[in-house]
mmCIF file of C-alpha atoms in Angstrom:
data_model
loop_
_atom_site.group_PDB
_atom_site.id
_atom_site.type_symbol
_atom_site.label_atom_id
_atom_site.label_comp_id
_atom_site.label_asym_id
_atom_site.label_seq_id
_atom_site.Cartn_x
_atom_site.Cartn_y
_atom_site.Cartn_z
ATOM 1 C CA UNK A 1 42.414 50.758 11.339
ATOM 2 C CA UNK A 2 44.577 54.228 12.593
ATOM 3 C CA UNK A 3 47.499 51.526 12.594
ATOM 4 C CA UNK A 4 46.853 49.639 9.689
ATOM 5 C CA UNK A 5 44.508 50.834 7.298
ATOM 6 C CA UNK A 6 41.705 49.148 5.502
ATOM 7 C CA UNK A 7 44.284 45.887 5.120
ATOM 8 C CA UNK A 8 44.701 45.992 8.709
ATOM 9 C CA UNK A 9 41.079 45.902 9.793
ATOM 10 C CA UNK A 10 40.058 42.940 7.181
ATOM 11 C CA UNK A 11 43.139 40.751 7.930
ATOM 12 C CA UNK A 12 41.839 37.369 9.408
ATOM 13 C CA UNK A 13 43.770 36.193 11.951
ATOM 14 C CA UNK A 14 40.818 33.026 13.505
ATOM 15 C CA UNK A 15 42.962 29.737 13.901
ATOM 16 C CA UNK A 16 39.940 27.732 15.124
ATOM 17 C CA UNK A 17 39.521 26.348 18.314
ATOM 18 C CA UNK A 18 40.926 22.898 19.216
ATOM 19 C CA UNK A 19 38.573 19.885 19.426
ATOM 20 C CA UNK A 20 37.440 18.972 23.059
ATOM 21 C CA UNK A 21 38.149 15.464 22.154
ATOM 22 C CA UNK A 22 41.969 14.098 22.052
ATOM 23 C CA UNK A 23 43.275 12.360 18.967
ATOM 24 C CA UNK A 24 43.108 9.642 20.508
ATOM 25 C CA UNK A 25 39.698 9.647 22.153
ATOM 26 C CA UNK A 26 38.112 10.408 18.866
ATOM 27 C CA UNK A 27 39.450 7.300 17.110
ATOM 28 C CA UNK A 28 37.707 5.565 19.637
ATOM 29 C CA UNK A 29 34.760 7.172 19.168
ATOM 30 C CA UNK A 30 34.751 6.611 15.305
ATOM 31 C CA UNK A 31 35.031 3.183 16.381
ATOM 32 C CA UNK A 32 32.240 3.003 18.432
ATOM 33 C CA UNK A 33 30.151 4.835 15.399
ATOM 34 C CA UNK A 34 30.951 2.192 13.250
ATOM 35 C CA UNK A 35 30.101 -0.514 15.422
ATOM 36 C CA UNK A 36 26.907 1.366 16.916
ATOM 37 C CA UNK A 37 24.283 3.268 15.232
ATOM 38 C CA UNK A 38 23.146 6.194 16.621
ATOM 39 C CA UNK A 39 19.677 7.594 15.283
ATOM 40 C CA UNK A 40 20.328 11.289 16.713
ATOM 41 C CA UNK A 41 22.658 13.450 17.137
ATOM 42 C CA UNK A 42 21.615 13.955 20.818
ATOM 43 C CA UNK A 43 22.755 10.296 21.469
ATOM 44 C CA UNK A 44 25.812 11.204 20.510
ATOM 45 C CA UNK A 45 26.121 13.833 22.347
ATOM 46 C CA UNK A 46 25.077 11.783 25.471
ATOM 47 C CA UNK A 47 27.510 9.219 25.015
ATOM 48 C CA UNK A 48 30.689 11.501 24.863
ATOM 49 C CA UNK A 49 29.376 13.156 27.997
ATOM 50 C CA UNK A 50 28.858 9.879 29.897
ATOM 51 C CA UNK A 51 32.602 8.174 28.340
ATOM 52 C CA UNK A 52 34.554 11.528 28.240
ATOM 53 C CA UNK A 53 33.245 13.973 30.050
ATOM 54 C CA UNK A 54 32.886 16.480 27.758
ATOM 55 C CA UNK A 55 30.000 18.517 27.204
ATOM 56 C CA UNK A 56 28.780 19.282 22.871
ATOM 57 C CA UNK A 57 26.362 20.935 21.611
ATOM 58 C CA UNK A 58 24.441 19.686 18.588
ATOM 59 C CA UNK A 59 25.881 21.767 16.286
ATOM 60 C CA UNK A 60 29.216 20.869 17.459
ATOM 61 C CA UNK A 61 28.336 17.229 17.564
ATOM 62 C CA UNK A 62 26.812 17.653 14.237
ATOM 63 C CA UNK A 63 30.182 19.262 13.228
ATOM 64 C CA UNK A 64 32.458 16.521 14.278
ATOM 65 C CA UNK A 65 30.256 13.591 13.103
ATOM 66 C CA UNK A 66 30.803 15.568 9.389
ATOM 67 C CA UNK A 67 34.860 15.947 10.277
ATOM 68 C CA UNK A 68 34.738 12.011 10.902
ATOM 69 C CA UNK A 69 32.941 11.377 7.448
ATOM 70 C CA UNK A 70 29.613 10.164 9.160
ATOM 71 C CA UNK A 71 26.486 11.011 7.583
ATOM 72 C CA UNK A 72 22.873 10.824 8.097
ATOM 73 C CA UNK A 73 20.961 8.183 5.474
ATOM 74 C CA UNK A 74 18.885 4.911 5.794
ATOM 75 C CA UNK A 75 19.852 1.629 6.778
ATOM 76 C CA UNK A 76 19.974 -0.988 4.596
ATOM 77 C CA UNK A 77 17.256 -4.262 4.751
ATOM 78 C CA UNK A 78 18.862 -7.287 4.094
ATOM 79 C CA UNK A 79 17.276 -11.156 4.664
ATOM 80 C CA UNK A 80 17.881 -12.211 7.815
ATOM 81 C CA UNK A 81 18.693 -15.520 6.862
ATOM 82 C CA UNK A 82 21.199 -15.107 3.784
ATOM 83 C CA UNK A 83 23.788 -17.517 3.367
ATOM 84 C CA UNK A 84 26.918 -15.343 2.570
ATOM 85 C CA UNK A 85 29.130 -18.813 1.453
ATOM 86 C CA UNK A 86 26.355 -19.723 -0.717
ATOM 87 C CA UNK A 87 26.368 -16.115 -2.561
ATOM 88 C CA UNK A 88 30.443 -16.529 -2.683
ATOM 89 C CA UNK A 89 29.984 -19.991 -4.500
ATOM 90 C CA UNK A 90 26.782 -18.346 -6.607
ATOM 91 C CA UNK A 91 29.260 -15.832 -8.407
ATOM 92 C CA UNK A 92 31.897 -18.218 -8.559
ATOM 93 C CA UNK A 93 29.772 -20.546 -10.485
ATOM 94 C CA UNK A 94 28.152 -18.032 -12.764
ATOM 95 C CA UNK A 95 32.008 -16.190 -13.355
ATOM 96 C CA UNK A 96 32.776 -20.087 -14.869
ATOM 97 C CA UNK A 97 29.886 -20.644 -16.807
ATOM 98 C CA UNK A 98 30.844 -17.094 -18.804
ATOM 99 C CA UNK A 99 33.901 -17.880 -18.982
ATOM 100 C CA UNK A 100 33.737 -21.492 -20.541
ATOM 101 C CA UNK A 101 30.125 -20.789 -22.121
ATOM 102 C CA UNK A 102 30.644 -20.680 -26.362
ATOM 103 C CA UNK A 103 29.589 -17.089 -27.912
ATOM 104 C CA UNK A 104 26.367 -18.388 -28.960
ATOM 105 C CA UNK A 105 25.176 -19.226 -25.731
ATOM 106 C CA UNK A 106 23.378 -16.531 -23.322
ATOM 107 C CA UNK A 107 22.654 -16.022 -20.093
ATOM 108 C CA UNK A 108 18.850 -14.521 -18.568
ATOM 109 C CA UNK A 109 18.359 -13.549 -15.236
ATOM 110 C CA UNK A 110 14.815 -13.941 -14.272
ATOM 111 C CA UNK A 111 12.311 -12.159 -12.267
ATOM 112 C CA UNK A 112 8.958 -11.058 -12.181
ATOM 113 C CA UNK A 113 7.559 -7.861 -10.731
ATOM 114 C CA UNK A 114 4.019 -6.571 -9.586
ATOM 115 C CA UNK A 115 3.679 -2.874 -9.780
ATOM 116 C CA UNK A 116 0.419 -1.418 -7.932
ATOM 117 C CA UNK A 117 -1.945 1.143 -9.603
ATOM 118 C CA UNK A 118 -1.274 3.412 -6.561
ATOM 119 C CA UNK A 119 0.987 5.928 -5.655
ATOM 120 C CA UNK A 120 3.735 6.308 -2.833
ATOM 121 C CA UNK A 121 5.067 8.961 -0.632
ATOM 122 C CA UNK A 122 8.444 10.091 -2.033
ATOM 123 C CA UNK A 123 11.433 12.079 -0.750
ATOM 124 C CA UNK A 124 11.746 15.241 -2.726
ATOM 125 C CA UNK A 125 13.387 19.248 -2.540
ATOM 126 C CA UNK A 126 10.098 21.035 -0.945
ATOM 127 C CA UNK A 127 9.519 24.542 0.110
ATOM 128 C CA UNK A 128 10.274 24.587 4.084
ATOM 129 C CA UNK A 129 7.495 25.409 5.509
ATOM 130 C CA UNK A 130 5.115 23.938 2.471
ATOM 131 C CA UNK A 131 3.438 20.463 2.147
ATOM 132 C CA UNK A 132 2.962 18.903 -1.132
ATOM 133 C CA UNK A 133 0.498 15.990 -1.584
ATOM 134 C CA UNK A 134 0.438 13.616 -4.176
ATOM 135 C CA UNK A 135 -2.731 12.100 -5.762
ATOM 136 C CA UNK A 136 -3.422 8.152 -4.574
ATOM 137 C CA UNK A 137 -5.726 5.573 -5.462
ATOM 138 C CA UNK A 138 -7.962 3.332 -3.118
ATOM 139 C CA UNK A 139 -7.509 -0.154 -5.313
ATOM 140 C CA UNK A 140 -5.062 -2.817 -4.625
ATOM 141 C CA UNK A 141 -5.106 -3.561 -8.768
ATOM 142 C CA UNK A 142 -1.503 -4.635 -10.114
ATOM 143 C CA UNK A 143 0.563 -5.129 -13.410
ATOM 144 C CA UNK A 144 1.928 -8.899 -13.297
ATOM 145 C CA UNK A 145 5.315 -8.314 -15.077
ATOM 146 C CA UNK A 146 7.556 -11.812 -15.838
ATOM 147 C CA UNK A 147 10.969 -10.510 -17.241
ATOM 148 C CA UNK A 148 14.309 -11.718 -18.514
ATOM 149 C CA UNK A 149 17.487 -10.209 -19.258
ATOM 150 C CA UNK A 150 20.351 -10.999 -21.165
ATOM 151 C CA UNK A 151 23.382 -8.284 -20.149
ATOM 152 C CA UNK A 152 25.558 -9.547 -22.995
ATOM 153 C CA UNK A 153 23.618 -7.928 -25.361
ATOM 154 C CA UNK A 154 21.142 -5.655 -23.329
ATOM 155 C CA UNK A 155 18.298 -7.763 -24.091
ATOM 156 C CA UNK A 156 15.329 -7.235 -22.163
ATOM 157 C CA UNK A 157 11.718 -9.309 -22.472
ATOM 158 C CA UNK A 158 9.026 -8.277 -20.389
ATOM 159 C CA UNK A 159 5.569 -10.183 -20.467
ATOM 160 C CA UNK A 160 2.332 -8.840 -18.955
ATOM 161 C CA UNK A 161 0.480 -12.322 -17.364
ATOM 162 C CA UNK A 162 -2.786 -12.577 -15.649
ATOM 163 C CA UNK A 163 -0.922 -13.846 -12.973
ATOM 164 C CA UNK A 164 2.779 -15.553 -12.264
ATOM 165 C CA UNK A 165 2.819 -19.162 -12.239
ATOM 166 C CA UNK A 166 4.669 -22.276 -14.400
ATOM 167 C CA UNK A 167 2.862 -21.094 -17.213
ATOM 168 C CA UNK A 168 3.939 -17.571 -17.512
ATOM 169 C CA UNK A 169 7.721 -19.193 -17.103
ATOM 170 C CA UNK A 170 6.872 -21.317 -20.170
ATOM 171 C CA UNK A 171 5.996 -18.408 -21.764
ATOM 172 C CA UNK A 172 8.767 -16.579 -21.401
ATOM 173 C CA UNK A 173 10.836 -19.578 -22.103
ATOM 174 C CA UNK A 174 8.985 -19.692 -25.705
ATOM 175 C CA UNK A 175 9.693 -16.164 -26.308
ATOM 176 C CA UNK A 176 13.553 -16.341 -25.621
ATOM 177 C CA UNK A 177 13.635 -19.541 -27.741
ATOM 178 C CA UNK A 178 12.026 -17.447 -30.358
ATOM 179 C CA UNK A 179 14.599 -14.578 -30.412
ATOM 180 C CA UNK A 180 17.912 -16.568 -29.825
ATOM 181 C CA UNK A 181 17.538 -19.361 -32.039
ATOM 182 C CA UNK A 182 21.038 -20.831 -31.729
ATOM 183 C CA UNK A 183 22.851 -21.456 -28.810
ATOM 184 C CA UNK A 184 22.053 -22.772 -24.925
ATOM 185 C CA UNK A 185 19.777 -20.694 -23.012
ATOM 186 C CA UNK A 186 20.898 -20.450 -19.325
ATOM 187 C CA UNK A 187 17.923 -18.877 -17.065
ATOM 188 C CA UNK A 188 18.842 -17.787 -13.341
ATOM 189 C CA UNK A 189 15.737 -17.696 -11.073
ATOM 190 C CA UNK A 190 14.916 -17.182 -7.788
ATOM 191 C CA UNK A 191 13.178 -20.514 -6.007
ATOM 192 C CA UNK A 192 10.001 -19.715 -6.651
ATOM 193 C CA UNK A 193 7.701 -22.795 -6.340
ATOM 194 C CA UNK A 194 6.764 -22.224 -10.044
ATOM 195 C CA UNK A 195 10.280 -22.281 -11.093
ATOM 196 C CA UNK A 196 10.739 -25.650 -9.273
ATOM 197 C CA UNK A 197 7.170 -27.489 -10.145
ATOM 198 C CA UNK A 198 6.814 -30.735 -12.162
ATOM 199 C CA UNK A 199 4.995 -29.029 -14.760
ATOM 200 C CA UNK A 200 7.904 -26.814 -15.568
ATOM 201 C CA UNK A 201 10.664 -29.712 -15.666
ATOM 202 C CA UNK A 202 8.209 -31.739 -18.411
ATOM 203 C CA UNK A 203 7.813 -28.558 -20.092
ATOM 204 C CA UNK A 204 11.797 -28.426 -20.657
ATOM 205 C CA UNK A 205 12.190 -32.241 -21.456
ATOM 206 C CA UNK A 206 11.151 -30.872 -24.468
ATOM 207 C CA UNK A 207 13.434 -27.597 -24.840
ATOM 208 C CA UNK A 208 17.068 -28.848 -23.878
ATOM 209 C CA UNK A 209 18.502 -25.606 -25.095
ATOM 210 C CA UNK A 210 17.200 -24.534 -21.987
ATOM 211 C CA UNK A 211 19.060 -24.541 -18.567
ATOM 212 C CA UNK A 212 17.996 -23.552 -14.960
ATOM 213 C CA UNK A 213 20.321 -22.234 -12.709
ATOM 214 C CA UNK A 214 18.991 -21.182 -9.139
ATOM 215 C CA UNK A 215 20.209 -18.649 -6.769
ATOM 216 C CA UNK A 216 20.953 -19.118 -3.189
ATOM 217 C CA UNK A 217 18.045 -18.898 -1.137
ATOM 218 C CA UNK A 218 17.359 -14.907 0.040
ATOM 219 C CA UNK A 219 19.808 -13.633 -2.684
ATOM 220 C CA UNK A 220 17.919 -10.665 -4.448
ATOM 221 C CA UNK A 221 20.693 -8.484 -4.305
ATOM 222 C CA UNK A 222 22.280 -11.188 -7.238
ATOM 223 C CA UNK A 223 19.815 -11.460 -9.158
ATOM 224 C CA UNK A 224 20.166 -8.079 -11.885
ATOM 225 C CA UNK A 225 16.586 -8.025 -13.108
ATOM 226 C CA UNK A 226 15.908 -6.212 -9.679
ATOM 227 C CA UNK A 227 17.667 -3.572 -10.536
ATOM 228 C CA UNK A 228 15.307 -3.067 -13.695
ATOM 229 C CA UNK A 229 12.416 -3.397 -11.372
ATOM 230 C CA UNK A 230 14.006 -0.756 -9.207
ATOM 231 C CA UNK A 231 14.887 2.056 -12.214
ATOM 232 C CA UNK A 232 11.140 1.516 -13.524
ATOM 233 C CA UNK A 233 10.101 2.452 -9.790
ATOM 234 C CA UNK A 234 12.305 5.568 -9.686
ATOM 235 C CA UNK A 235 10.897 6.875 -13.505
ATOM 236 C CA UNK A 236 7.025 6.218 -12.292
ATOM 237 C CA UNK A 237 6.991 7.149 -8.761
ATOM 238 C CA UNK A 238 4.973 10.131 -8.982
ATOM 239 C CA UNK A 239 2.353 9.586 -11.745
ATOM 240 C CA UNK A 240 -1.003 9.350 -11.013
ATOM 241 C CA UNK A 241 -3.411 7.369 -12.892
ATOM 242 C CA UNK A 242 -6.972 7.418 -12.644
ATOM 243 C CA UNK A 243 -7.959 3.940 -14.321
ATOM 244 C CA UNK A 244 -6.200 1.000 -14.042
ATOM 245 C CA UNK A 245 -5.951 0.946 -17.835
ATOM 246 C CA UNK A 246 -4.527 3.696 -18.168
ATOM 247 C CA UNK A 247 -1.799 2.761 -16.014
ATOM 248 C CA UNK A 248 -1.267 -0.509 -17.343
ATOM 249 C CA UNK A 249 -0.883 1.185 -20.112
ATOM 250 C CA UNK A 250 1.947 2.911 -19.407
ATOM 251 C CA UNK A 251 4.078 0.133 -17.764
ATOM 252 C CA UNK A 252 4.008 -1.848 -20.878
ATOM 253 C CA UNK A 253 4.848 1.148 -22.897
ATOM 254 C CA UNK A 254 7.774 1.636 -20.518
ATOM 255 C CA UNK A 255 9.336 -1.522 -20.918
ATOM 256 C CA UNK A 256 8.076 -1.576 -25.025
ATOM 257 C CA UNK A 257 10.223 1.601 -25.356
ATOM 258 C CA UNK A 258 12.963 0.417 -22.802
ATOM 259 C CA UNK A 259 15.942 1.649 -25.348
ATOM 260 C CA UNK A 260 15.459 5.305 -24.626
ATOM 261 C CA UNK A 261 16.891 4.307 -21.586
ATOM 262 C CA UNK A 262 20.123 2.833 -23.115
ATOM 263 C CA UNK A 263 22.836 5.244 -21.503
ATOM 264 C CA UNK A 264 21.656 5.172 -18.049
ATOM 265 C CA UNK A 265 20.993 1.278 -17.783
ATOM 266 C CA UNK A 266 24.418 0.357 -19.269
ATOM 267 C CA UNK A 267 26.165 1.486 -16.528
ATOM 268 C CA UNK A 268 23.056 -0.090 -13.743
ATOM 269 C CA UNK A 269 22.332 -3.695 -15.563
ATOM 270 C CA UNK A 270 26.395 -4.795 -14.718
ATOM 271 C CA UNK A 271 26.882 -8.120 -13.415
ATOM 272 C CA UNK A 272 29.282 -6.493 -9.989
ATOM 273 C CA UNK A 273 27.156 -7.875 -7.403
ATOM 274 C CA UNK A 274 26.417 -6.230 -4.754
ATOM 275 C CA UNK A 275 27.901 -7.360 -1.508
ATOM 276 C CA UNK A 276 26.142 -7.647 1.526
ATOM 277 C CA UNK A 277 27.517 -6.096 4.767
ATOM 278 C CA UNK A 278 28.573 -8.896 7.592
#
């Protein structure tokens, strides 16, 4: 400061330390991260120790795993018996039928969903320190939902059924016959035993606007409907309900007022697949 002054004393002249790890011993290590998971840091930390000799700290650890782009989320569930070849010729198929299909004719992907008149644990910004409890029923009541959607033009149909069988497909059938009145109908399902049953094929001897296409076997991640299932989830989460009723209530009065939701589903309800990791 007697030197310099106030400049002097304020001038930062830290550079960092160097990493303990070489160049190339840390490409090897973001290797191994990608190939490995590691639920804790402290794993981490044991396995540089044991392979290189050197010693971390979690914070360091914690440090570098951020430098190499890691982070800390979920894994992902996927069916363990998918047939990735089957997907591939799945969105092959359906990429023909839109492209050779004639403007009149739509497209529905089908699905049908069972929310429960009970509430979840969620993750959510708390207080540290606090708890925060959420109100729960005792019943294992639920809303039978059978739903179609149409991306081309947003359209969504949403019946409430006693329960979800061939006749709750027919149903829905009849009620997409009623609002396209021109054109083929293409439904893709899920294989369902209802969506494969005798009763179902007479039923559309009768309707031969109407055409099934199935997806692979363990393919929910193509079928777009889930993602509908998935946004309803996220909006209800945390309301409590004392009375079934009342809560069945509100489910259909989501989906009956499903437009307010325009902005945010137009960019969801796209047909990019997802792709499952190898």
């Amino acid at each position: 400061y007697k030197e310099q002054g106030k400049d002097g004393l304020l001038e930062n002249h830290y550079h960092g330390s160097s990493g303990n790890l070489t160049t190339e011993q840390e490409e090897e290590l973001d290797t191994r991260l990608k190939e490995h998971i590691y639920q804790t840091v402290k794993s981490v930390v044991a396995y540089v120790k044991k392979t290189y000799g050197m010693t971390y700290s979690i914070e360091g650890m914690t440090h570098l795993l951020h430098r190499l782009n890691f982070v800390y989320k979920k894994t992902k569930v996927i069916p363990g018996k998918v047939d990735l070849e089957k997907q591939e010729l799945f969105k092959k198929e359906y990429q023909e039928l839109k492209a050779t299909k004639k403007s009149e004719d739509k497209i529905y992907f089908l699905d049908a969903a069972h929310p429960h008149h009970n509430n979840e644990p969620f993750y959510g910004w708390i207080y540290k320190g606090e708890e925060k409890a959420i109100r729960t029923n005792t019943g294992r009541e639920r809303v039978n939902l059978n739903g179609a959607l149409n991306l081309e033009d947003m359209a969504i149909t949403v019946l409430n059924e006693e329960t979800i069988n061939s006749y709750a497909v027919m149903r829905l059938v009849l009620t997409i016959e009623e609002k396209q009145t021109t054109g083929e109908i293409y439904l893709i399902m899920d294989n369902a035993s209802y969506n494969h049953s005798y009763l179902l094929r007479l039923f559309l001897d009768d309707h031969p606007r109407v055409h099934l296409k199935y997806l692979p076997p363990y393919s929910p991640n193509l079928n777009i409907i889930e993602r509908l299932w998935k946004f309803f989830h996220t909006k209800h989460h945390d309301k409590y309900f004392e009375k079934f009723k009342e809560f069945e209530d509100e489910v259909l009065l989501f989906f009956k007022n499903i437009n307010q939701y325009n902005s945010e589903l137009k960019t969801l309800l796209t047909d990019s697949f997802q792709t499952l990791p190898t």
